[in-house]
Amino acid sequence: MSAEKSIAGASENTVPYRISKPGAIGIHKFLASIWIDAVSLVVIGVIFVVPFIFIVLTAAKPRPEAALFQFSWPSHFQLIENIRDVMAFGDNRMLLAIWNSTILTVGSVTLIVLLSALVAFVLQRRGDRIASVVSSVMLAGLIIPPSVVPTIFVLQRVGLYKSIFGLIMVEVAFTMPFSTLIFRTFMASIPGEIDEAAIMDGASPLRVFFSVILPLLRPAIVTVIVTSSVAIYNDFTGPLYFLPGAQNVTAQLTLYSFMSQFSSQWNLLFADVVVITIPPLIMFMFFQRQIVSGLTAGAIKG
Amino acid sequence: MENTLRPPSVLRTYPHWFYIPAAIVFGVFFVVPTLLSFYFSLTRWTLFNATFIGFDNYALFLSDPQLSSGLRNTIIYAVLTSGLKVIISLPLAMLLTSSIRLKALLRGIIFFPVLVSTVAVGITFATLMQPSAGLINTVFGSLGLPQPDWLGNPNLALFSVALVDVWKGIGIATVIFIAGILSIPLDFFETARLEGGNWVKFRYVIIPLARNATFTVILLSFIGGLRTFDLIWTMTHGGPGFASDVLTSVIYKEYQAGFYGLSTAGNVVLFILVTIIVYPLMRFFNRRELEL
């Protein structure tokens, strides 16, 4: 079943570099094609997989062994114990960090989806002069690097510095240009007649948006949720500048502060890396296609 | 535009106030700080009061060796990473759109590092690049290759971090090229095959027709390279000395030291750098696209 599926998937994703005559694949040709697969697998495996194996092996070692940085099987495989130690470290700091990261990510992503879908809806449907101004501002937002200290200044003025809500606002502002772009591209594929039918039925703008458009945007929403949650969960600079303080620690910052605290406990540092990599790994396993389509959105048509 | 022909009852369904919630957040937390940065970069600033000092901060940026080498390193880093990403990911994308069997697996393997946190990647590679015991030098040693001090040698540190950046980001570049190659109509490949094989296909089909993908990869990795911070900071802290300092790490150091005006001037320099490099690139690419 899955083999059938992958073969079907492969054929539609293939460019015929070497078009082989059907039924004429000799043993020689077969070996030649396996050869390319084998070399690619070894080279790509060594470069891209070995670092991850190294992470897990080091995270599973006893403390003195991990400090040798060797690529070797642990004499005693204690991954679970090490993860438990990391979790318990410093008054369950890690649990607090995971909790904070969860609130930060869920809060930001919810607002990003809602606000940028509203913008993309009006932007794409109107297509007037204001819409093109809004588009240019969004484009500028994609390119211009945010200025750090003035953002802290503004956060202080509105009383949101060192608060998770403040960082959520910042993440929403920084991520919105990208999500609006994705929604706008997808919006173009939803025919305007659908809105008009709802309008004939007397639906208000909010009703058209929430009960007609939003459900149809679902694939784009999944893409935006997945790409922006990975970006915000992995964000290091944002919490570093805008959310200082021990109580505000996020998942990425545990890694950073453990780097100095665990200077001789490399097994625990890498156990932390393992814990922190689990959420993106889950995203990768379930949503690889959406992530890829999000990242290539607009890239090809320009 | 056709939209102006629509009846008002339809246009009313797309009210301008739908922009407002997004405009408030974007305005307060992005536009206002960006505008303020121009003023505060001209001051000596403590967050509570700002003394206007003209262009002193900028003058310091150009004269101080640490600050100006940060500027130079930023450009080197952006050029190096975006160039390497194009050179490596285009052949990879061709391999992964060929009739190779392990295509799906290999695409996944290359893409996964994109999703892993930069800090985690930085810590891992800092360990792998340890000069004596690290895995990379162990392998190099057993192959009889030189064993450089990747992150400790001032002439090498910036390049080592750039290589890790390429390792982490090659997945995005490759999927963009894959999408570009797959969007080329199959007839072109058929013609190229009849006209003479792989070189023709590469030179006269993929290079010109996957051009938008190339532009996108260059632009995205260039912008990313100019704005890089996490990787440099976790791997070298800008060191040794300030050999691998880039603008963003200088901005952070000045911020930590309490020189907020100077830090903000760094931000404006980065803003100007991104704008003067990226906007002409975008215009150039767009024009090339029209010519096609």
Coordinates of C-alpha atoms in Angstrom, one line a residue:
Chain A
M1 CA 0.0 0.0 0.0
S2 CA 2.6 2.5 1.0
A3 CA 5.0 1.2 -1.6
E4 CA 2.3 1.8 -4.3
K5 CA 1.7 5.3 -2.9
S6 CA 5.4 6.2 -3.0
I7 CA 5.8 5.0 -6.5
A8 CA 2.8 7.0 -7.7
G9 CA 4.2 10.0 -5.8
A10 CA 7.6 9.5 -7.3
S11 CA 6.4 9.5 -10.9
E12 CA 4.6 12.8 -10.6
N13 CA 7.6 14.4 -8.9
T14 CA 10.1 13.3 -11.4
V15 CA 11.7 15.1 -14.2
P16 CA 12.8 12.6 -17.0
Y17 CA 16.5 13.2 -16.9
R18 CA 17.2 9.7 -18.1
I19 CA 14.2 8.4 -20.0
S20 CA 14.5 4.6 -20.0
K21 CA 12.8 2.5 -22.6
P22 CA 10.1 0.5 -20.9
G23 CA 11.0 -3.2 -20.5
A24 CA 14.5 -2.7 -21.6
I25 CA 16.2 -2.1 -18.2
G26 CA 19.1 -4.5 -18.1
I27 CA 20.9 -5.6 -15.0
H28 CA 23.8 -3.3 -15.8
K29 CA 21.5 -0.3 -15.9
F30 CA 19.8 -1.4 -12.8
L31 CA 23.1 -1.5 -10.9
A32 CA 24.0 1.9 -12.3
S33 CA 20.9 3.4 -10.9
I34 CA 21.3 1.7 -7.5
W35 CA 24.8 3.1 -7.4
I36 CA 23.6 6.7 -7.6
D37 CA 21.1 6.0 -4.8
A38 CA 23.7 4.4 -2.6
V39 CA 26.3 7.1 -3.0
S40 CA 23.7 9.9 -2.4
L41 CA 22.4 8.1 0.7
V42 CA 25.9 7.7 2.2
V43 CA 27.0 11.3 1.4
I44 CA 23.8 12.9 2.5
G45 CA 23.5 10.6 5.5
V46 CA 27.0 11.4 6.8
I47 CA 26.5 15.1 6.4
F48 CA 23.0 15.5 7.6
V49 CA 22.2 12.5 9.9
V50 CA 25.5 12.0 11.8
P51 CA 25.1 15.3 13.8
F52 CA 21.7 14.1 15.0
I53 CA 23.0 10.7 16.0
F54 CA 25.9 12.5 17.8
I55 CA 23.3 14.5 19.7
V56 CA 21.3 11.5 20.9
L57 CA 24.5 9.5 21.7
T58 CA 26.0 12.3 23.8
A59 CA 22.6 12.9 25.5
A60 CA 22.6 9.2 26.5
K61 CA 26.0 9.0 28.0
P62 CA 27.2 9.2 31.6
R63 CA 28.7 12.6 32.5
P64 CA 32.5 11.9 32.2
E65 CA 32.1 10.0 28.9
A66 CA 30.0 12.8 27.3
A67 CA 32.8 15.3 28.0
L68 CA 35.1 13.3 25.6
F69 CA 33.0 14.4 22.6
Q70 CA 33.5 11.0 21.0
F71 CA 31.2 9.5 18.4
S72 CA 30.7 6.2 20.3
W73 CA 28.0 4.1 21.8
P74 CA 27.5 5.0 25.5
S75 CA 28.9 2.4 28.0
H76 CA 25.7 2.8 29.9
F77 CA 22.7 4.1 27.9
Q78 CA 20.9 6.6 30.2
L79 CA 19.0 8.9 27.9
I80 CA 15.8 8.8 30.0
E81 CA 17.7 9.4 33.3
N82 CA 19.5 12.4 31.7
I83 CA 16.3 13.9 30.4
R84 CA 14.7 13.5 33.8
D85 CA 17.7 15.3 35.3
V86 CA 17.4 18.1 32.9
M87 CA 13.6 18.4 33.6
A88 CA 14.2 18.6 37.3
F89 CA 17.2 21.0 37.1
G90 CA 16.8 24.3 39.0
D91 CA 13.2 23.9 40.4
N92 CA 11.8 22.4 37.2
R93 CA 13.0 25.3 35.2
M94 CA 12.6 23.3 32.0
L95 CA 8.9 22.6 32.6
L96 CA 8.4 26.3 33.2
A97 CA 10.2 27.1 29.9
I98 CA 8.1 24.6 28.0
W99 CA 5.0 26.1 29.4
N100 CA 6.1 29.6 28.5
S101 CA 7.0 28.6 25.0
T102 CA 3.7 26.9 24.6
I103 CA 1.8 30.1 25.6
L104 CA 4.0 32.2 23.5
T105 CA 3.6 30.0 20.4
V106 CA -0.1 29.3 20.7
G107 CA -1.0 32.9 21.5
S108 CA 1.1 34.4 18.7
V109 CA 0.0 31.9 16.1
T110 CA -3.7 32.4 16.9
L111 CA -3.4 36.1 16.4
I112 CA -1.3 35.8 13.3
V113 CA -3.8 33.6 11.6
L114 CA -6.8 35.8 12.5
L115 CA -5.2 39.2 11.8
S116 CA -3.4 38.3 8.6
A117 CA -6.3 36.4 7.1
L118 CA -8.5 39.5 7.7
V119 CA -5.9 41.7 5.9
A120 CA -5.4 39.2 3.1
F121 CA -9.2 38.9 2.5
V122 CA -9.8 42.6 2.0
L123 CA -6.4 43.1 0.3
Q124 CA -7.0 40.5 -2.4
R125 CA -10.7 41.2 -2.9
R126 CA -10.4 44.9 -3.3
G127 CA -7.1 45.1 -5.2
D128 CA -7.4 48.9 -5.1
R129 CA -4.8 51.6 -4.4
I130 CA -5.0 51.2 -0.6
A131 CA -4.5 47.5 -1.1
S132 CA -1.3 48.1 -3.1
V133 CA 0.0 50.4 -0.4
V134 CA -0.7 47.7 2.2
S135 CA 1.1 45.2 0.1
S136 CA 4.2 47.4 -0.2
V137 CA 4.2 48.0 3.6
M138 CA 4.0 44.2 4.1
L139 CA 6.9 43.7 1.6
A140 CA 9.0 46.2 3.5
G141 CA 8.1 44.3 6.7
L142 CA 9.5 41.1 5.1
I143 CA 12.8 42.8 4.4
I144 CA 13.6 45.4 7.0
P145 CA 15.3 44.1 10.1
P146 CA 13.5 45.1 13.3
S147 CA 15.3 47.7 15.4
V148 CA 15.9 46.3 18.8
V149 CA 16.3 49.0 21.5
P150 CA 13.5 51.2 20.1
T151 CA 11.2 48.2 20.3
I152 CA 12.1 47.7 24.0
F153 CA 11.5 51.4 24.4
V154 CA 8.0 51.1 23.0
L155 CA 7.3 47.9 25.0
Q156 CA 8.2 49.8 28.2
R157 CA 6.0 52.8 27.3
V158 CA 2.9 50.6 26.7
G159 CA 3.8 48.6 29.9
L160 CA 4.4 45.2 28.1
Y161 CA 8.2 44.9 28.5
K162 CA 9.2 41.6 30.1
S163 CA 5.7 40.2 29.7
I164 CA 4.8 37.2 27.5
F165 CA 1.9 39.2 26.0
G166 CA 4.4 41.9 24.9
L167 CA 6.6 39.3 23.2
I168 CA 3.4 37.9 21.6
M169 CA 2.7 41.3 20.1
V170 CA 6.2 41.6 18.8
E171 CA 6.2 38.1 17.2
V172 CA 2.8 38.9 15.6
A173 CA 4.1 42.1 14.1
F174 CA 7.3 40.5 12.8
T175 CA 5.6 37.4 11.4
M176 CA 2.5 38.9 9.9
P177 CA 4.0 40.1 6.6
F178 CA 4.9 36.5 5.7
S179 CA 1.6 35.0 6.7
T180 CA -0.4 37.7 4.9
L181 CA 1.6 36.8 1.7
I182 CA 0.6 33.2 2.0
F183 CA -3.1 34.0 2.7
R184 CA -3.2 36.5 -0.2
T185 CA -1.8 34.0 -2.7
F186 CA -4.3 31.3 -1.5
M187 CA -7.2 33.9 -1.4
A188 CA -6.8 34.4 -5.2
S189 CA -7.8 30.8 -5.8
I190 CA -11.2 31.3 -4.0
P191 CA -13.6 32.7 -6.6
G192 CA -15.4 36.0 -5.7
E193 CA -18.7 34.5 -6.7
I194 CA -18.7 32.5 -3.5
D195 CA -18.7 35.7 -1.4
E196 CA -21.3 37.2 -3.7
A197 CA -23.6 34.2 -3.1
A198 CA -23.3 34.7 0.6
I199 CA -23.9 38.5 0.2
M200 CA -27.1 37.8 -1.7
D201 CA -28.2 35.8 1.3
G202 CA -27.8 38.9 3.4
A203 CA -24.6 37.9 5.2
S204 CA -22.6 40.6 7.0
P205 CA -18.9 41.1 6.2
L206 CA -17.9 39.3 9.5
R207 CA -20.2 36.5 8.7
V208 CA -18.9 36.1 5.1
F209 CA -15.3 36.1 6.5
F210 CA -15.9 33.7 9.4
S211 CA -18.4 31.2 7.9
V212 CA -17.5 31.3 4.2
I213 CA -13.9 32.4 3.7
L214 CA -12.1 31.1 6.8
P215 CA -13.2 27.5 6.3
L216 CA -12.1 27.6 2.6
L217 CA -8.7 29.0 3.7
R218 CA -8.1 25.9 5.6
P219 CA -5.0 24.6 3.7
A220 CA -3.4 28.0 3.9
I221 CA -4.2 28.2 7.6
V222 CA -2.5 24.9 8.3
T223 CA 0.6 26.1 6.4
V224 CA 0.6 29.4 8.3
I225 CA 0.1 27.6 11.7
V226 CA 2.9 25.1 11.0
T227 CA 5.5 27.5 9.6
S228 CA 5.0 30.3 12.1
S229 CA 4.8 28.0 15.1
V230 CA 8.1 26.5 14.2
A231 CA 9.6 29.9 13.7
I232 CA 8.3 31.4 17.0
Y233 CA 9.0 28.3 19.0
N234 CA 12.6 28.4 17.7
D235 CA 13.0 32.1 18.1
F236 CA 16.0 33.0 20.2
T237 CA 16.5 36.7 19.6
G238 CA 13.0 37.8 20.6
P239 CA 13.0 36.3 24.1
L240 CA 16.6 37.3 24.6
Y241 CA 15.8 41.0 24.1
F242 CA 12.2 41.4 25.0
L243 CA 11.5 38.8 27.7
P244 CA 14.4 38.8 30.1
G245 CA 14.0 37.4 33.6
A246 CA 14.2 33.9 35.2
Q247 CA 10.5 33.5 35.4
N248 CA 10.1 34.3 31.7
V249 CA 12.6 31.6 30.4
T250 CA 11.6 30.0 27.1
A251 CA 12.7 26.6 25.6
Q252 CA 15.5 28.1 23.5
L253 CA 16.9 30.2 26.3
T254 CA 17.2 27.1 28.6
L255 CA 19.7 25.8 26.1
Y256 CA 21.6 29.1 26.1
S257 CA 21.8 29.5 29.9
F258 CA 22.5 25.8 30.4
M259 CA 25.5 26.3 28.1
S260 CA 27.3 28.1 30.9
Q261 CA 25.8 26.2 33.8
F262 CA 26.4 22.8 32.4
S263 CA 29.9 23.6 31.3
S264 CA 31.1 20.1 32.4
Q265 CA 27.8 18.3 32.0
W266 CA 27.6 17.8 28.2
N267 CA 25.3 14.9 28.6
L268 CA 22.6 17.1 30.2
L269 CA 23.2 19.9 27.7
F270 CA 22.5 17.5 24.8
A271 CA 19.6 15.9 26.6
D272 CA 18.2 19.5 26.6
V273 CA 18.8 19.6 22.9
V274 CA 16.9 16.4 22.5
V275 CA 13.9 17.6 24.5
I276 CA 13.8 20.9 22.6
T277 CA 14.0 19.2 19.2
I278 CA 11.0 17.0 19.8
P279 CA 8.3 19.5 18.9
P280 CA 9.8 20.4 15.5
L281 CA 10.4 16.7 14.9
I282 CA 6.7 16.1 15.4
M283 CA 5.8 19.0 13.1
F284 CA 8.2 17.6 10.5
M285 CA 6.7 14.1 10.6
F286 CA 3.1 15.2 10.2
F287 CA 3.3 18.5 8.3
Q288 CA 6.4 18.3 6.0
R289 CA 4.3 18.9 2.9
Q290 CA 2.6 22.0 4.3
I291 CA 5.9 23.4 5.5
V292 CA 7.5 23.0 2.2
S293 CA 4.5 24.4 0.3
G294 CA 4.5 27.4 2.7
L295 CA 8.2 28.1 2.2
T296 CA 8.0 27.9 -1.6
A297 CA 4.7 29.9 -1.7
G298 CA 5.2 32.8 -4.1
A299 CA 8.8 31.8 -4.6
I300 CA 8.2 30.4 -8.1
K301 CA 5.6 32.7 -9.5
G302 CA 7.3 35.6 -8.0
Chain B
M1 CA -9.5 47.6 -12.4
E2 CA -12.4 45.2 -12.6
N3 CA -13.1 45.7 -8.9
T4 CA -14.3 49.3 -9.4
L5 CA -17.1 47.8 -11.5
R6 CA -18.4 45.8 -8.6
P7 CA -21.6 47.0 -7.0
P8 CA -21.2 48.8 -3.6
S9 CA -23.1 46.0 -1.9
V10 CA -20.3 43.7 -2.7
L11 CA -17.5 46.1 -1.9
R12 CA -19.1 46.7 1.5
T13 CA -18.3 43.1 2.3
Y14 CA -14.6 44.0 2.2
P15 CA -14.5 46.8 4.8
H16 CA -11.3 48.7 5.4
W17 CA -11.7 48.3 9.1
F18 CA -10.6 44.7 8.7
Y19 CA -7.1 46.1 8.3
I20 CA -7.2 47.9 11.7
P21 CA -6.3 45.1 14.2
A22 CA -3.3 44.1 12.1
A23 CA -2.4 47.8 11.5
I24 CA -2.3 48.6 15.2
V25 CA -0.1 45.7 16.1
F26 CA 2.2 46.1 13.1
G27 CA 2.2 49.9 13.5
V28 CA 3.0 50.0 17.3
F29 CA 5.5 47.2 17.4
F30 CA 7.2 47.4 14.1
V31 CA 6.7 50.7 12.2
V32 CA 7.0 53.0 15.3
P33 CA 10.2 51.4 16.6
T34 CA 11.7 51.5 13.1
L35 CA 10.9 55.3 12.7
L36 CA 12.2 56.0 16.2
S37 CA 15.4 54.2 15.5
F38 CA 16.4 57.0 13.1
Y39 CA 16.2 59.6 15.8
F40 CA 17.6 57.6 18.7
S41 CA 20.6 56.6 16.5
L42 CA 21.6 60.2 16.7
T43 CA 21.6 60.3 20.5
R44 CA 23.4 59.2 23.5
W45 CA 20.5 57.2 25.0
T46 CA 19.8 55.6 28.4
L47 CA 16.1 54.7 27.6
F48 CA 15.1 57.5 30.1
N49 CA 16.7 60.4 28.4
A50 CA 18.4 60.9 25.1
T51 CA 21.1 63.6 24.3
F52 CA 21.3 64.6 20.7
I53 CA 24.9 64.1 19.5
G54 CA 24.5 64.2 15.7
F55 CA 26.3 61.6 13.7
D56 CA 28.8 60.7 16.3
N57 CA 27.5 57.1 16.6
Y58 CA 27.9 56.6 12.9
A59 CA 31.3 58.1 12.9
L60 CA 32.3 55.7 15.6
F61 CA 30.9 52.8 13.6
L62 CA 33.1 53.6 10.6
S63 CA 36.3 54.4 12.6
D64 CA 36.2 51.8 15.5
P65 CA 37.9 48.6 14.2
Q66 CA 35.5 46.3 16.0
L67 CA 32.4 48.0 14.6
S68 CA 33.7 48.4 11.1
S69 CA 34.9 44.8 10.9
G70 CA 31.4 43.8 12.0
L71 CA 30.1 45.6 9.0
R72 CA 32.6 43.9 6.7
N73 CA 32.0 40.5 8.2
T74 CA 28.2 40.9 7.7
I75 CA 28.7 41.4 4.0
I76 CA 31.2 38.6 3.6
Y77 CA 28.9 36.3 5.5
A78 CA 25.8 37.1 3.4
V79 CA 27.7 36.8 0.1
L80 CA 29.4 33.5 1.2
T81 CA 26.2 31.8 2.5
S82 CA 23.9 32.8 -0.3
G83 CA 26.5 31.9 -3.0
L84 CA 27.2 28.5 -1.4
K85 CA 23.5 27.8 -1.0
V86 CA 22.9 28.3 -4.7
I87 CA 26.0 26.3 -5.8
I88 CA 25.1 23.4 -3.6
S89 CA 21.4 23.3 -3.7
L90 CA 20.8 23.5 -7.5
P91 CA 22.7 20.2 -8.2
L92 CA 21.0 18.7 -5.2
A93 CA 17.6 19.7 -6.5
M94 CA 18.5 18.2 -9.9
L95 CA 19.5 15.0 -8.2
L96 CA 16.3 14.9 -6.1
T97 CA 14.1 15.4 -9.2
S98 CA 15.8 12.7 -11.2
S99 CA 14.6 9.1 -11.2
I100 CA 16.5 8.4 -8.0
R101 CA 14.6 5.9 -5.8
L102 CA 15.3 7.4 -2.4
K103 CA 14.1 10.8 -3.4
A104 CA 11.4 11.3 -0.7
L105 CA 13.7 10.1 2.1
L106 CA 16.7 12.2 1.0
R107 CA 14.5 15.3 0.6
G108 CA 13.3 14.8 4.1
I109 CA 16.7 14.3 5.5
I110 CA 18.1 17.5 3.9
F111 CA 15.0 19.5 5.0
F112 CA 14.9 18.5 8.6
P113 CA 17.7 20.8 9.9
V114 CA 15.6 23.8 8.7
L115 CA 13.2 23.1 11.5
V116 CA 15.7 22.5 14.3
S117 CA 16.4 25.5 16.5
T118 CA 19.5 27.5 15.5
V119 CA 20.8 27.5 19.0
A120 CA 20.7 23.7 19.1
V121 CA 22.5 23.5 15.8
G122 CA 25.1 26.0 17.0
I123 CA 25.8 24.1 20.2
T124 CA 26.1 20.8 18.3
F125 CA 28.5 22.1 15.7
A126 CA 30.6 24.0 18.2
T127 CA 31.1 20.5 19.8
L128 CA 31.7 18.7 16.5
M129 CA 34.3 21.5 15.6
Q130 CA 36.3 21.1 18.8
P131 CA 39.9 21.3 17.7
S132 CA 41.4 18.3 19.4
A133 CA 38.6 15.8 20.3
G134 CA 35.8 17.0 18.0
L135 CA 34.3 14.5 15.5
I136 CA 35.2 16.6 12.4
N137 CA 38.9 16.8 13.3
T138 CA 39.0 13.2 14.4
V139 CA 37.8 12.1 11.0
F140 CA 40.1 14.6 9.2
G141 CA 43.0 13.3 11.2
S142 CA 42.3 9.7 10.3
L143 CA 42.1 10.7 6.6
G144 CA 45.5 12.6 6.9
L145 CA 43.8 16.0 6.4
P146 CA 44.8 19.1 8.3
Q147 CA 42.9 19.6 11.6
P148 CA 42.2 23.4 11.8
D149 CA 40.9 25.1 14.9
W150 CA 37.6 25.8 13.3
L151 CA 36.2 28.3 15.7
G152 CA 39.4 29.4 17.5
N153 CA 41.3 30.6 14.5
P154 CA 40.4 34.2 13.9
N155 CA 40.9 33.8 10.1
L156 CA 38.6 30.8 10.0
A157 CA 35.9 31.4 12.6
L158 CA 33.5 33.4 10.4
F159 CA 33.8 30.9 7.6
S160 CA 33.2 27.9 9.9
V161 CA 30.0 29.5 11.1
A162 CA 29.0 30.3 7.5
L163 CA 29.4 26.6 6.6
V164 CA 27.1 25.6 9.5
D165 CA 24.6 28.2 8.2
V166 CA 24.7 26.6 4.8
W167 CA 24.2 23.2 6.4
K168 CA 21.2 24.3 8.2
G169 CA 19.6 26.4 5.4
I170 CA 20.4 24.2 2.4
G171 CA 17.0 22.5 2.8
I172 CA 14.9 25.6 2.0
A173 CA 17.1 26.4 -1.0
T174 CA 16.8 22.9 -2.3
V175 CA 13.0 22.7 -2.0
I176 CA 12.7 26.1 -3.7
F177 CA 14.8 24.8 -6.6
I178 CA 12.8 21.5 -6.7
A179 CA 9.6 23.5 -7.0
G180 CA 11.2 25.6 -9.7
I181 CA 12.4 22.6 -11.7
L182 CA 9.1 20.7 -11.4
S183 CA 7.2 23.8 -12.7
I184 CA 9.1 23.5 -16.0
P185 CA 6.9 21.9 -18.7
L186 CA 8.2 18.4 -19.6
D187 CA 8.4 19.2 -23.3
F188 CA 11.5 21.3 -22.6
F189 CA 13.2 18.3 -21.1
E190 CA 12.2 16.1 -24.0
T191 CA 13.6 18.6 -26.5
A192 CA 16.8 18.9 -24.4
R193 CA 17.2 15.1 -24.4
L194 CA 16.9 15.0 -28.2
E195 CA 19.3 17.9 -28.6
G196 CA 22.0 16.4 -26.5
G197 CA 21.8 15.3 -22.9
N198 CA 22.5 16.5 -19.5
W199 CA 24.6 19.6 -20.2
V200 CA 22.0 21.0 -22.6
K201 CA 19.3 20.3 -20.1
F202 CA 21.2 22.1 -17.3
R203 CA 22.5 25.0 -19.4
Y204 CA 19.5 25.7 -21.6
V205 CA 16.5 24.4 -19.7
I206 CA 17.1 24.5 -15.9
I207 CA 19.3 27.6 -15.6
P208 CA 17.0 29.9 -17.6
L209 CA 13.6 28.4 -16.7
A210 CA 14.3 27.9 -13.0
R211 CA 15.6 31.5 -12.9
N212 CA 12.9 32.7 -10.5
A213 CA 13.8 30.0 -8.1
T214 CA 17.5 31.1 -8.3
F215 CA 16.5 34.7 -7.6
T216 CA 14.4 33.6 -4.7
V217 CA 17.1 31.5 -3.2
I218 CA 19.7 34.4 -3.6
L219 CA 17.3 37.0 -2.1
L220 CA 16.1 34.9 0.8
S221 CA 19.5 33.7 1.8
F222 CA 21.1 37.2 1.3
I223 CA 18.5 38.8 3.6
G224 CA 18.9 36.0 6.1
G225 CA 22.7 36.3 5.9
L226 CA 22.7 40.0 6.6
R227 CA 20.3 39.5 9.6
T228 CA 22.1 36.5 11.1
F229 CA 22.6 36.5 14.8
D230 CA 21.7 33.2 16.6
L231 CA 24.3 31.0 15.0
I232 CA 27.2 33.5 15.4
W233 CA 26.2 34.2 19.0
T234 CA 25.9 30.6 20.1
M235 CA 29.0 29.4 18.3
T236 CA 31.6 32.1 18.8
H237 CA 30.0 35.2 20.5
G238 CA 31.6 37.1 17.7
G239 CA 35.1 35.9 18.7
P240 CA 37.9 35.1 18.9
G241 CA 38.4 38.7 19.7
F242 CA 35.9 40.3 17.3
A243 CA 37.0 38.2 14.3
S244 CA 33.5 36.8 13.6
D245 CA 31.5 39.8 14.9
V246 CA 28.7 40.8 12.5
L247 CA 26.3 43.8 12.8
T248 CA 23.7 42.0 14.8
S249 CA 26.2 40.7 17.4
V250 CA 27.7 44.2 17.6
I251 CA 24.2 45.5 18.2
Y252 CA 23.7 43.0 21.0
K253 CA 27.0 43.8 22.6
E254 CA 26.4 47.5 22.6
Y255 CA 23.0 46.9 24.0
Q256 CA 24.4 44.8 26.8
A257 CA 27.0 47.4 27.6
G258 CA 24.2 50.0 27.8
F259 CA 25.2 52.0 24.7
Y260 CA 21.6 52.2 23.4
G261 CA 22.2 55.0 20.9
L262 CA 25.2 53.2 19.4
S263 CA 23.3 49.9 19.3
T264 CA 20.4 51.6 17.5
A265 CA 22.9 53.2 15.1
G266 CA 24.0 49.6 14.3
N267 CA 20.4 48.8 13.6
V268 CA 20.1 51.7 11.2
V269 CA 23.3 50.7 9.4
L270 CA 21.9 47.2 9.0
F271 CA 18.6 48.7 7.7
I272 CA 20.5 50.8 5.2
L273 CA 22.7 47.9 4.2
V274 CA 19.7 45.6 3.6
T275 CA 17.8 48.3 1.7
I276 CA 20.6 49.4 -0.6
I277 CA 21.5 45.8 -1.4
V278 CA 18.1 44.1 -1.5
Y279 CA 16.0 46.7 -3.3
P280 CA 18.2 47.0 -6.4
L281 CA 18.5 43.2 -6.5
M282 CA 14.7 42.9 -6.4
R283 CA 14.3 45.4 -9.1
F284 CA 16.9 43.8 -11.2
F285 CA 15.3 40.4 -10.8
N286 CA 11.9 41.8 -11.6
R287 CA 13.1 43.4 -14.8
R288 CA 14.8 40.2 -15.9
E289 CA 11.5 38.4 -15.3
L290 CA 9.7 40.8 -17.6
E291 CA 12.2 40.3 -20.4
L292 CA 11.5 36.6 -20.4

